[in-house]
Each structure stands twice: as C-alpha cells, then as structure tokens.
Amino acid sequence: MRRKPIYLKAGDTVGLICPAGIINEERIAKATANMKSLGLEVKFGDHIMEQSGYLAGTDANRIADIHRMYRDPSVQAIWCIRCLLYTSRCV
C-alpha cells in the first residue's frame, strides 16, 4: 500500500541537517528564517556546523544527524540545507 506524505502545517518541526558540504551561519540563519516565515519550528542536527576537509563533518557524524532526525518523533520533515554529490556517502 502506498502512503502519501503528510503536509506540513504551522507549528510542525523541521529537522535541519547538512549531509554534504560546509555551510556558514548566514545560510543557517536564512534557512531558519524561511522555515519560521512558514510557521515551522526548527531542530538543528548536532553536527550541522562541523567541518572535515571540504565536508560538513565526518561521514559518521553526518549519518548520525540523519538517523537522529528520522528517529525523532517530534520531527515531521527533514531539510537538507546543503545536499551535493557527497551526500551519497551517508546513505
């Protein structure tokens, strides 16, 4: 049976992660402002500001953020703030 995704509504929580390249505080602030303007709450990945070479943290830490958001019942959606070729190393 095919399940349809839920529609987000004001007050829902979006998990913000960075499974690929490095981001800065300005991009995080912009993404947060965009979500807040839609009435959404934001939960940040534990490793969102990490840096390991040209990536946003080690593979293990980026995977940990993905798993944490999927397991968290308060998170209705996951937003990958920067998703590139190297995201495939996490799945």
Short mmCIF file of N, CA and C in Angstrom, two decimals:
data_model
loop_
_atom_site.label_atom_id
_atom_site.label_comp_id
_atom_site.label_asym_id
_atom_site.label_seq_id
_atom_site.Cartn_x
_atom_site.Cartn_y
_atom_site.Cartn_z
N MET A 1 0.84 -1.17 0.00
CA MET A 1 0.00 0.00 0.00
C MET A 1 0.89 1.24 0.00
N ARG A 2 0.61 2.14 -0.87
CA ARG A 2 1.38 3.38 -0.97
C ARG A 2 0.86 4.40 0.03
N ARG A 3 1.81 5.00 0.76
CA ARG A 3 1.43 6.02 1.73
C ARG A 3 1.75 7.39 1.15
N LYS A 4 0.89 8.33 1.39
CA LYS A 4 1.13 9.70 0.94
C LYS A 4 1.86 10.47 2.04
N PRO A 5 2.77 11.35 1.65
CA PRO A 5 3.45 12.16 2.67
C PRO A 5 2.47 13.14 3.31
N ILE A 6 2.77 13.51 4.53
CA ILE A 6 1.92 14.48 5.22
C ILE A 6 2.24 15.88 4.72
N TYR A 7 1.28 16.76 4.83
CA TYR A 7 1.51 18.17 4.54
C TYR A 7 1.97 18.85 5.82
N LEU A 8 2.97 19.70 5.70
CA LEU A 8 3.42 20.44 6.88
C LEU A 8 2.43 21.55 7.18
N LYS A 9 2.28 21.81 8.46
CA LYS A 9 1.40 22.90 8.90
C LYS A 9 2.12 23.72 9.96
N ALA A 10 1.62 24.90 10.20
CA ALA A 10 2.22 25.78 11.20
C ALA A 10 2.36 25.03 12.52
N GLY A 11 3.53 25.16 13.13
CA GLY A 11 3.81 24.51 14.40
C GLY A 11 4.55 23.19 14.25
N ASP A 12 4.59 22.62 13.02
CA ASP A 12 5.35 21.39 12.79
C ASP A 12 6.85 21.68 12.90
N THR A 13 7.62 20.64 13.19
CA THR A 13 9.06 20.78 13.35
C THR A 13 9.79 20.18 12.16
N VAL A 14 10.75 20.95 11.67
CA VAL A 14 11.60 20.51 10.57
C VAL A 14 13.01 20.33 11.11
N GLY A 15 13.60 19.18 10.84
CA GLY A 15 14.99 18.92 11.24
C GLY A 15 15.92 19.47 10.17
N LEU A 16 16.82 20.31 10.55
CA LEU A 16 17.77 20.94 9.62
C LEU A 16 19.12 20.25 9.75
N ILE A 17 19.57 19.61 8.66
CA ILE A 17 20.85 18.91 8.66
C ILE A 17 21.68 19.35 7.46
N CYS A 18 22.94 18.99 7.48
CA CYS A 18 23.85 19.31 6.38
C CYS A 18 24.65 18.04 6.05
N PRO A 19 24.13 17.21 5.14
CA PRO A 19 24.79 15.94 4.86
C PRO A 19 25.89 15.99 3.80
N ALA A 20 26.30 17.19 3.41
CA ALA A 20 27.33 17.28 2.36
C ALA A 20 28.34 18.36 2.69
N GLY A 21 28.36 19.42 1.88
CA GLY A 21 29.36 20.46 2.02
C GLY A 21 29.15 21.38 3.21
N ILE A 22 30.16 22.12 3.50
CA ILE A 22 30.19 23.04 4.64
C ILE A 22 29.22 24.20 4.41
N ILE A 23 28.58 24.63 5.49
CA ILE A 23 27.72 25.80 5.44
C ILE A 23 28.17 26.79 6.51
N ASN A 24 27.70 28.02 6.36
CA ASN A 24 28.07 29.04 7.35
C ASN A 24 26.82 29.47 8.12
N GLU A 25 27.05 30.28 9.13
CA GLU A 25 25.94 30.73 9.98
C GLU A 25 24.92 31.54 9.20
N GLU A 26 25.37 32.27 8.19
CA GLU A 26 24.45 33.08 7.38
C GLU A 26 23.43 32.19 6.65
N ARG A 27 23.89 31.08 6.09
CA ARG A 27 22.97 30.16 5.39
C ARG A 27 22.01 29.49 6.37
N ILE A 28 22.52 29.16 7.56
CA ILE A 28 21.64 28.58 8.57
C ILE A 28 20.58 29.59 8.99
N ALA A 29 20.98 30.83 9.18
CA ALA A 29 20.04 31.88 9.57
C ALA A 29 18.98 32.08 8.48
N LYS A 30 19.40 32.05 7.22
CA LYS A 30 18.45 32.23 6.12
C LYS A 30 17.46 31.07 6.05
N ALA A 31 17.96 29.85 6.18
CA ALA A 31 17.09 28.68 6.16
C ALA A 31 16.11 28.71 7.34
N THR A 32 16.61 29.08 8.50
CA THR A 32 15.77 29.18 9.69
C THR A 32 14.68 30.23 9.49
N ALA A 33 15.06 31.39 8.96
CA ALA A 33 14.09 32.46 8.71
C ALA A 33 13.02 32.01 7.72
N ASN A 34 13.44 31.27 6.69
CA ASN A 34 12.47 30.76 5.71
C ASN A 34 11.46 29.84 6.36
N MET A 35 11.94 28.94 7.20
CA MET A 35 11.03 28.00 7.86
C MET A 35 10.12 28.72 8.86
N LYS A 36 10.69 29.65 9.62
CA LYS A 36 9.90 30.40 10.60
C LYS A 36 8.81 31.21 9.89
N SER A 37 9.12 31.74 8.69
CA SER A 37 8.12 32.53 7.96
C SER A 37 6.93 31.66 7.53
N LEU A 38 7.14 30.36 7.46
CA LEU A 38 6.06 29.42 7.13
C LEU A 38 5.37 28.89 8.39
N GLY A 39 5.81 29.38 9.56
CA GLY A 39 5.21 28.95 10.81
C GLY A 39 5.77 27.64 11.34
N LEU A 40 6.91 27.22 10.81
CA LEU A 40 7.52 25.95 11.21
C LEU A 40 8.55 26.16 12.31
N GLU A 41 8.70 25.14 13.15
CA GLU A 41 9.74 25.13 14.16
C GLU A 41 10.98 24.45 13.56
N VAL A 42 12.14 24.74 14.13
CA VAL A 42 13.39 24.21 13.59
C VAL A 42 14.15 23.44 14.67
N LYS A 43 14.66 22.28 14.30
CA LYS A 43 15.54 21.50 15.17
C LYS A 43 16.82 21.26 14.37
N PHE A 44 17.95 21.62 14.95
CA PHE A 44 19.23 21.52 14.24
C PHE A 44 19.92 20.18 14.51
N GLY A 45 20.59 19.66 13.49
CA GLY A 45 21.42 18.49 13.66
C GLY A 45 22.56 18.83 14.61
N ASP A 46 23.00 17.86 15.38
CA ASP A 46 24.07 18.09 16.35
C ASP A 46 25.38 18.51 15.69
N HIS A 47 25.59 18.11 14.46
CA HIS A 47 26.88 18.32 13.80
C HIS A 47 26.79 19.29 12.61
N ILE A 48 25.77 20.11 12.58
CA ILE A 48 25.50 20.95 11.41
C ILE A 48 26.62 21.94 11.09
N MET A 49 27.36 22.38 12.08
CA MET A 49 28.42 23.37 11.85
C MET A 49 29.82 22.76 11.83
N GLU A 50 29.91 21.44 11.84
CA GLU A 50 31.23 20.81 11.83
C GLU A 50 31.89 20.92 10.47
N GLN A 51 33.19 20.72 10.45
CA GLN A 51 33.94 20.74 9.21
C GLN A 51 35.00 19.65 9.23
N SER A 52 35.04 18.88 8.15
CA SER A 52 36.05 17.85 7.98
C SER A 52 36.52 17.93 6.53
N GLY A 53 37.60 18.66 6.31
CA GLY A 53 38.03 18.93 4.94
C GLY A 53 37.00 19.81 4.25
N TYR A 54 36.51 19.36 3.12
CA TYR A 54 35.50 20.13 2.38
C TYR A 54 34.08 19.69 2.71
N LEU A 55 33.92 18.80 3.67
CA LEU A 55 32.61 18.30 4.05
C LEU A 55 32.18 18.85 5.41
N ALA A 56 30.89 18.77 5.66
CA ALA A 56 30.32 19.25 6.92
C ALA A 56 30.40 18.17 7.99
N GLY A 57 31.60 17.88 8.41
CA GLY A 57 31.81 16.86 9.45
C GLY A 57 32.19 15.52 8.84
N THR A 58 32.48 14.59 9.71
CA THR A 58 32.86 13.25 9.26
C THR A 58 31.62 12.53 8.73
N ASP A 59 31.85 11.48 7.95
CA ASP A 59 30.73 10.68 7.46
C ASP A 59 29.89 10.18 8.62
N ALA A 60 30.54 9.69 9.66
CA ALA A 60 29.83 9.13 10.81
C ALA A 60 28.94 10.18 11.48
N ASN A 61 29.42 11.41 11.62
CA ASN A 61 28.63 12.45 12.27
C ASN A 61 27.48 12.93 11.39
N ARG A 62 27.71 13.00 10.08
CA ARG A 62 26.62 13.40 9.18
C ARG A 62 25.54 12.32 9.15
N ILE A 63 25.95 11.06 9.18
CA ILE A 63 24.99 9.95 9.24
C ILE A 63 24.22 9.99 10.57
N ALA A 64 24.92 10.30 11.65
CA ALA A 64 24.27 10.39 12.96
C ALA A 64 23.16 11.44 12.96
N ASP A 65 23.40 12.57 12.31
CA ASP A 65 22.36 13.61 12.22
C ASP A 65 21.15 13.11 11.44
N ILE A 66 21.39 12.42 10.34
CA ILE A 66 20.27 11.87 9.55
C ILE A 66 19.47 10.89 10.39
N HIS A 67 20.15 9.96 11.05
CA HIS A 67 19.47 8.96 11.87
C HIS A 67 18.71 9.58 13.02
N ARG A 68 19.32 10.57 13.66
CA ARG A 68 18.65 11.22 14.79
C ARG A 68 17.33 11.86 14.35
N MET A 69 17.35 12.54 13.22
CA MET A 69 16.13 13.21 12.74
C MET A 69 15.06 12.19 12.35
N TYR A 70 15.45 11.09 11.71
CA TYR A 70 14.47 10.06 11.34
C TYR A 70 13.85 9.41 12.57
N ARG A 71 14.63 9.25 13.63
CA ARG A 71 14.12 8.60 14.85
C ARG A 71 13.31 9.54 15.75
N ASP A 72 13.47 10.83 15.57
CA ASP A 72 12.82 11.80 16.46
C ASP A 72 11.34 11.96 16.09
N PRO A 73 10.43 11.53 16.96
CA PRO A 73 9.00 11.63 16.64
C PRO A 73 8.49 13.06 16.57
N SER A 74 9.23 14.02 17.10
CA SER A 74 8.78 15.41 17.03
C SER A 74 9.12 16.08 15.70
N VAL A 75 9.91 15.40 14.86
CA VAL A 75 10.32 15.96 13.57
C VAL A 75 9.41 15.41 12.47
N GLN A 76 8.69 16.31 11.79
CA GLN A 76 7.78 15.90 10.73
C GLN A 76 8.44 15.90 9.35
N ALA A 77 9.55 16.62 9.20
CA ALA A 77 10.26 16.67 7.91
C ALA A 77 11.73 16.95 8.17
N ILE A 78 12.55 16.56 7.21
CA ILE A 78 13.99 16.83 7.28
C ILE A 78 14.37 17.68 6.09
N TRP A 79 15.07 18.77 6.38
CA TRP A 79 15.51 19.69 5.34
C TRP A 79 17.03 19.62 5.29
N CYS A 80 17.55 19.20 4.14
CA CYS A 80 18.99 19.17 3.93
C CYS A 80 19.41 20.52 3.38
N ILE A 81 20.08 21.31 4.21
CA ILE A 81 20.40 22.67 3.84
C ILE A 81 21.43 22.73 2.71
N ARG A 82 22.28 21.75 2.63
CA ARG A 82 23.21 21.68 1.51
C ARG A 82 23.40 20.21 1.17
N CYS A 83 23.00 19.86 -0.02
CA CYS A 83 22.98 18.47 -0.43
C CYS A 83 23.70 18.37 -1.77
N LEU A 84 24.80 17.68 -1.80
CA LEU A 84 25.61 17.56 -3.01
C LEU A 84 25.96 16.11 -3.28
N LEU A 85 26.87 15.93 -4.18
CA LEU A 85 27.36 14.61 -4.57
C LEU A 85 27.75 13.78 -3.35
N TYR A 86 28.40 14.37 -2.39
CA TYR A 86 28.95 13.62 -1.27
C TYR A 86 27.89 13.16 -0.26
N THR A 87 26.66 13.57 -0.44
CA THR A 87 25.58 13.08 0.41
C THR A 87 25.43 11.58 0.25
N SER A 88 25.72 11.07 -0.94
CA SER A 88 25.57 9.63 -1.19
C SER A 88 26.49 8.79 -0.29
N ARG A 89 27.52 9.38 0.26
CA ARG A 89 28.39 8.65 1.18
C ARG A 89 27.69 8.37 2.51
N CYS A 90 26.58 9.04 2.75
CA CYS A 90 25.85 8.89 4.02
C CYS A 90 24.66 7.94 3.93
N VAL A 91 24.31 7.51 2.75
CA VAL A 91 23.13 6.64 2.62
C VAL A 91 23.50 5.27 2.12
#
